[in-house]
PDB file of C-alpha atoms in Angstrom:
ATOM      1  CA  GLU M  26      39.697 -12.294  -7.870  1.00  0.00           C
ATOM      2  CA  ASN M  27      36.509 -12.471  -5.425  1.00  0.00           C
ATOM      3  CA  VAL M  28      34.141 -14.150  -8.347  1.00  0.00           C
ATOM      4  CA  HIS M  29      34.902 -18.072  -9.160  1.00  0.00           C
ATOM      5  CA  ARG M  30      32.752 -20.137 -11.763  1.00  0.00           C
ATOM      6  CA  ALA M  31      30.893 -22.860 -10.695  1.00  0.00           C
ATOM      7  CA  GLY M  32      28.637 -25.512 -12.356  1.00  0.00           C
ATOM      8  CA  ALA M  33      25.528 -24.973 -14.499  1.00  0.00           C
ATOM      9  CA  ASP M  34      28.165 -24.357 -17.370  1.00  0.00           C
ATOM     10  CA  GLY M  35      29.419 -21.541 -15.999  1.00  0.00           C
ATOM     11  CA  ARG M  36      26.587 -19.664 -15.007  1.00  0.00           C
ATOM     12  CA  ILE M  37      26.850 -19.720 -11.505  1.00  0.00           C
ATOM     13  CA  HIS M  38      28.838 -17.809 -10.610  1.00  0.00           C
ATOM     14  CA  LEU M  39      30.524 -17.736  -6.229  1.00  0.00           C
ATOM     15  CA  VAL M  40      30.989 -14.454  -4.897  1.00  0.00           C
ATOM     16  CA  THR M  41      33.256 -14.176  -1.754  1.00  0.00           C
ATOM     17  CA  GLY M  42      32.455 -10.928   0.376  1.00  0.00           C
ATOM     18  CA  ARG M  43      30.980  -9.319   3.627  1.00  0.00           C
ATOM     19  CA  ALA M  44      27.426  -9.909   4.832  1.00  0.00           C
ATOM     20  CA  GLU M  45      27.805  -6.188   5.993  1.00  0.00           C
ATOM     21  CA  GLN M  46      29.291  -4.845   2.303  1.00  0.00           C
ATOM     22  CA  LEU M  47      28.348  -6.458  -0.396  1.00  0.00           C
ATOM     23  CA  PRO M  48      29.989  -6.708  -3.705  1.00  0.00           C
ATOM     24  CA  PHE M  49      26.767  -6.046  -5.675  1.00  0.00           C
ATOM     25  CA  PRO M  50      25.322  -2.158  -6.970  1.00  0.00           C
ATOM     26  CA  ASP M  51      21.779  -1.307  -5.491  1.00  0.00           C
ATOM     27  CA  GLY M  52      18.336  -3.233  -7.001  1.00  0.00           C
ATOM     28  CA  ALA M  53      21.059  -5.910  -8.242  1.00  0.00           C
ATOM     29  CA  PHE M  54      18.710  -8.419  -7.398  1.00  0.00           C
ATOM     30  CA  ASP M  55      14.696  -9.662  -7.970  1.00  0.00           C
ATOM     31  CA  ALA M  56      14.836 -11.837  -4.765  1.00  0.00           C
ATOM     32  CA  LEU M  57      16.874 -12.368  -1.573  1.00  0.00           C
ATOM     33  CA  THR M  58      16.661 -15.763   0.626  1.00  0.00           C
ATOM     34  CA  PHE M  59      19.672 -16.812   3.028  1.00  0.00           C
ATOM     35  CA  THR M  60      19.983 -18.951   6.174  1.00  0.00           C
ATOM     36  CA  TYR M  61      21.256 -19.265   9.576  1.00  0.00           C
ATOM     37  CA  LEU M  62      23.102 -15.341   8.363  1.00  0.00           C
ATOM     38  CA  LEU M  63      22.333 -13.354  11.535  1.00  0.00           C
ATOM     39  CA  ARG M  64      23.604 -14.948  14.694  1.00  0.00           C
ATOM     40  CA  TYR M  65      27.085 -14.933  12.601  1.00  0.00           C
ATOM     41  CA  VAL M  66      27.599 -11.227  12.142  1.00  0.00           C
ATOM     42  CA  GLU M  67      28.761  -8.687  13.971  1.00  0.00           C
ATOM     43  CA  ASP M  68      26.090  -6.407  13.088  1.00  0.00           C
ATOM     44  CA  PRO M  69      22.562  -7.752  12.130  1.00  0.00           C
ATOM     45  CA  ALA M  70      21.371  -4.698  11.702  1.00  0.00           C
ATOM     46  CA  ALA M  71      24.299  -3.218   9.159  1.00  0.00           C
ATOM     47  CA  THR M  72      23.502  -7.003   7.481  1.00  0.00           C
ATOM     48  CA  LEU M  73      19.648  -6.920   6.402  1.00  0.00           C
ATOM     49  CA  ALA M  74      20.431  -3.300   5.593  1.00  0.00           C
ATOM     50  CA  GLU M  75      22.678  -4.618   3.015  1.00  0.00           C
ATOM     51  CA  LEU M  76      21.292  -7.411   2.284  1.00  0.00           C
ATOM     52  CA  ALA M  77      17.465  -5.100   1.361  1.00  0.00           C
ATOM     53  CA  ARG M  78      20.199  -2.775  -0.424  1.00  0.00           C
ATOM     54  CA  VAL M  79      20.672  -4.971  -3.244  1.00  0.00           C
ATOM     55  CA  VAL M  80      16.962  -6.033  -4.059  1.00  0.00           C
ATOM     56  CA  LYS M  81      15.141  -4.535  -6.193  1.00  0.00           C
ATOM     57  CA  PRO M  82      12.025  -2.061  -4.659  1.00  0.00           C
ATOM     58  CA  GLY M  83       9.252  -4.511  -4.395  1.00  0.00           C
ATOM     59  CA  GLY M  84      11.132  -7.598  -4.416  1.00  0.00           C
ATOM     60  CA  ARG M  85      11.002 -10.366  -1.964  1.00  0.00           C
ATOM     61  CA  ILE M  86      13.430 -11.545   0.810  1.00  0.00           C
ATOM     62  CA  ALA M  87      13.408 -14.377   2.830  1.00  0.00           C
ATOM     63  CA  SER M  88      14.910 -16.021   5.580  1.00  0.00           C
ATOM     64  CA  LEU M  89      15.182 -19.387   7.285  1.00  0.00           C
ATOM     65  CA  GLU M  90      16.308 -19.563  10.763  1.00  0.00           C
ATOM     66  CA  PHE M  91      16.309 -21.834  13.790  1.00  0.00           C
ATOM     67  CA  ALA M  92      14.640 -20.517  17.189  1.00  0.00           C
ATOM     68  CA  VAL M  93      13.519 -21.167  20.112  1.00  0.00           C
ATOM     69  CA  PRO M  94      10.383 -22.795  21.175  1.00  0.00           C
ATOM     70  CA  ALA M  95       7.862 -20.189  23.064  1.00  0.00           C
ATOM     71  CA  GLN M  96       5.451 -22.939  24.356  1.00  0.00           C
ATOM     72  CA  PRO M  97       7.189 -24.781  27.447  1.00  0.00           C
ATOM     73  CA  VAL M  98       6.752 -28.186  26.722  1.00  0.00           C
ATOM     74  CA  TRP M  99       8.543 -27.658  23.470  1.00  0.00           C
ATOM     75  CA  HIS M 100      11.077 -25.589  24.754  1.00  0.00           C
ATOM     76  CA  ALA M 101      12.253 -27.958  27.749  1.00  0.00           C
ATOM     77  CA  ALA M 102      12.154 -30.827  24.824  1.00  0.00           C
ATOM     78  CA  TRP M 103      14.048 -28.815  22.145  1.00  0.00           C
ATOM     79  CA  THR M 104      16.529 -28.007  25.657  1.00  0.00           C
ATOM     80  CA  LEU M 105      17.267 -32.072  26.206  1.00  0.00           C
ATOM     81  CA  TYR M 106      17.618 -32.486  22.278  1.00  0.00           C
ATOM     82  CA  THR M 107      19.989 -29.657  21.640  1.00  0.00           C
ATOM     83  CA  HIS M 108      22.377 -30.387  24.983  1.00  0.00           C
ATOM     84  CA  ILE M 109      22.214 -34.321  24.541  1.00  0.00           C
ATOM     85  CA  GLY M 110      20.110 -35.671  21.912  1.00  0.00           C
ATOM     86  CA  LEU M 111      22.098 -33.423  19.127  1.00  0.00           C
ATOM     87  CA  PRO M 112      25.594 -33.747  20.305  1.00  0.00           C
ATOM     88  CA  ALA M 113      25.160 -37.644  20.886  1.00  0.00           C
ATOM     89  CA  LEU M 114      24.014 -38.328  17.139  1.00  0.00           C
ATOM     90  CA  GLY M 115      26.397 -35.917  16.153  1.00  0.00           C
ATOM     91  CA  ARG M 116      29.021 -38.127  17.658  1.00  0.00           C
ATOM     92  CA  ILE M 117      27.898 -40.952  15.607  1.00  0.00           C
ATOM     93  CA  VAL M 118      28.523 -38.956  12.202  1.00  0.00           C
ATOM     94  CA  SER M 119      32.373 -37.848  13.702  1.00  0.00           C
ATOM     95  CA  ARG M 120      34.025 -35.543  16.745  1.00  0.00           C
ATOM     96  CA  GLU M 121      33.177 -32.602  14.742  1.00  0.00           C
ATOM     97  CA  TRP M 122      29.597 -32.825  14.239  1.00  0.00           C
ATOM     98  CA  SER M 123      29.271 -33.745  17.787  1.00  0.00           C
ATOM     99  CA  TYR M 124      31.283 -29.675  18.346  1.00  0.00           C
ATOM    100  CA  THR M 125      28.975 -28.586  16.151  1.00  0.00           C
ATOM    101  CA  GLY M 126      25.955 -30.187  18.185  1.00  0.00           C
ATOM    102  CA  ARG M 127      27.205 -28.073  21.317  1.00  0.00           C
ATOM    103  CA  PHE M 128      28.035 -25.205  19.551  1.00  0.00           C
ATOM    104  CA  LEU M 129      23.852 -24.471  17.516  1.00  0.00           C
ATOM    105  CA  ALA M 130      22.840 -25.748  22.012  1.00  0.00           C
ATOM    106  CA  ARG M 131      24.794 -22.098  22.710  1.00  0.00           C
ATOM    107  CA  SER M 132      24.580 -20.084  19.819  1.00  0.00           C
ATOM    108  CA  ILE M 133      20.674 -20.504  19.495  1.00  0.00           C
ATOM    109  CA  PRO M 134      19.810 -18.902  22.016  1.00  0.00           C
ATOM    110  CA  ALA M 135      22.297 -16.702  22.987  1.00  0.00           C
ATOM    111  CA  PHE M 136      21.287 -15.060  19.803  1.00  0.00           C
ATOM    112  CA  TYR M 137      17.507 -14.735  20.993  1.00  0.00           C
ATOM    113  CA  GLU M 138      18.730 -13.240  24.802  1.00  0.00           C
ATOM    114  CA  HIS M 139      20.366 -10.456  22.396  1.00  0.00           C
ATOM    115  CA  TYR M 140      17.429 -10.349  19.167  1.00  0.00           C
ATOM    116  CA  PRO M 141      14.387 -11.829  20.374  1.00  0.00           C
ATOM    117  CA  LEU M 142      12.144 -12.289  17.927  1.00  0.00           C
ATOM    118  CA  SER M 143      10.365  -8.714  17.651  1.00  0.00           C
ATOM    119  CA  ARG M 144      13.828  -6.827  17.440  1.00  0.00           C
ATOM    120  CA  VAL M 145      14.657  -8.976  14.557  1.00  0.00           C
ATOM    121  CA  ILE M 146      11.171  -8.272  13.069  1.00  0.00           C
ATOM    122  CA  GLU M 147      11.914  -4.689  13.934  1.00  0.00           C
ATOM    123  CA  LEU M 148      15.416  -4.802  12.360  1.00  0.00           C
ATOM    124  CA  TRP M 149      13.842  -6.276   9.008  1.00  0.00           C
ATOM    125  CA  GLU M 150      11.334  -3.048   8.852  1.00  0.00           C
ATOM    126  CA  ALA M 151      14.387  -0.568   9.907  1.00  0.00           C
ATOM    127  CA  ALA M 152      16.320  -1.875   7.054  1.00  0.00           C
ATOM    128  CA  GLY M 153      13.655  -0.807   4.898  1.00  0.00           C
ATOM    129  CA  ILE M 154      11.671  -3.925   4.357  1.00  0.00           C
ATOM    130  CA  GLU M 155       7.768  -3.800   4.375  1.00  0.00           C
ATOM    131  CA  ARG M 156       5.017  -6.650   5.289  1.00  0.00           C
ATOM    132  CA  VAL M 157       7.840  -8.334   7.237  1.00  0.00           C
ATOM    133  CA  THR M 158       5.906 -11.711   7.897  1.00  0.00           C
ATOM    134  CA  ALA M 159       7.302 -14.202  10.973  1.00  0.00           C
ATOM    135  CA  LEU M 160       5.966 -18.174  10.698  1.00  0.00           C
ATOM    136  CA  PRO M 161       7.084 -20.415  13.525  1.00  0.00           C
ATOM    137  CA  MET M 162       8.380 -24.151  12.085  1.00  0.00           C
ATOM    138  CA  SER M 163       8.952 -27.405  13.795  1.00  0.00           C
ATOM    139  CA  LEU M 164       7.576 -26.620  16.778  1.00  0.00           C
ATOM    140  CA  GLY M 165       9.095 -23.332  17.293  1.00  0.00           C
ATOM    141  CA  GLY M 166      12.479 -25.177  16.901  1.00  0.00           C
ATOM    142  CA  GLY M 167      12.697 -23.093  13.508  1.00  0.00           C
ATOM    143  CA  MET M 168      11.445 -19.436  12.016  1.00  0.00           C
ATOM    144  CA  VAL M 169      11.089 -18.694   8.441  1.00  0.00           C
ATOM    145  CA  ILE M 170      10.682 -14.967   7.995  1.00  0.00           C
ATOM    146  CA  TRP M 171       9.422 -13.048   5.325  1.00  0.00           C
ATOM    147  CA  GLY M 172       8.951  -9.639   3.926  1.00  0.00           C
ATOM    148  CA  GLU M 173       9.116  -7.239   0.556  1.00  0.00           C
ATOM    149  CA  ARG M 174      12.304  -4.562  -0.114  1.00  0.00           C
ATOM    150  CA  ALA M 175      10.121  -0.692   0.197  1.00  0.00           C
ATOM    151  CA  ALA M 176       9.454   0.573  -2.836  1.00  0.00           C
ATOM    152  CA  ALA M 177      11.709   3.445  -4.440  1.00  0.00           C
ATOM    153  CA  GLY M 178      11.594   6.571  -1.859  1.00  0.00           C
ATOM    154  CA  GLY M 179       9.941   4.381   0.802  1.00  0.00           C
ATOM    155  CA  ASP M 180      13.371   2.973   2.140  1.00  0.00           C
ATOM    156  CA  ALA M 181      13.756   3.300   5.949  1.00  0.00           C
ATOM    157  CA  GLN M 182      16.643   5.757   6.973  1.00  0.00           C
ATOM    158  CA  ARG M 183      19.500   4.059   7.181  1.00  0.00           C
ATOM    159  CA  ALA M 184      22.745   5.414   9.249  1.00  0.00           C
TER     160      ALA M 184
END
């Protein structure tokens, strides 16, 4: 069974599934949000298409993700922080948090090497998400992206 009751007197149901193959019917949700997902899936394009599939036409989709600052001064500061500061701060908490800091210092820029922001936006649009907007946050160290599921009949072709 992949459904679990949790909180709010059983009104919240946790469901286990794969991002590329969600266990929900088309248009099941009015809106959808996700965080820190695309770096962790094998196929970001298929994942975005699947996320769009389960949102009603016209519904909003939004994401929060780490990013790499483009501006050289902030990029240098970000690199210093993620390679030295974050692991050191994590070590104060535990060895596992130190590992997490080192992992993020590698995984965030590695994702953007393969999927620069312009490519990520293209993937959103190819998934049938319209009016895609990206807003850098925290001096470029974070990125909020949002858009709307294409209206019925306006979905992009999916393989």
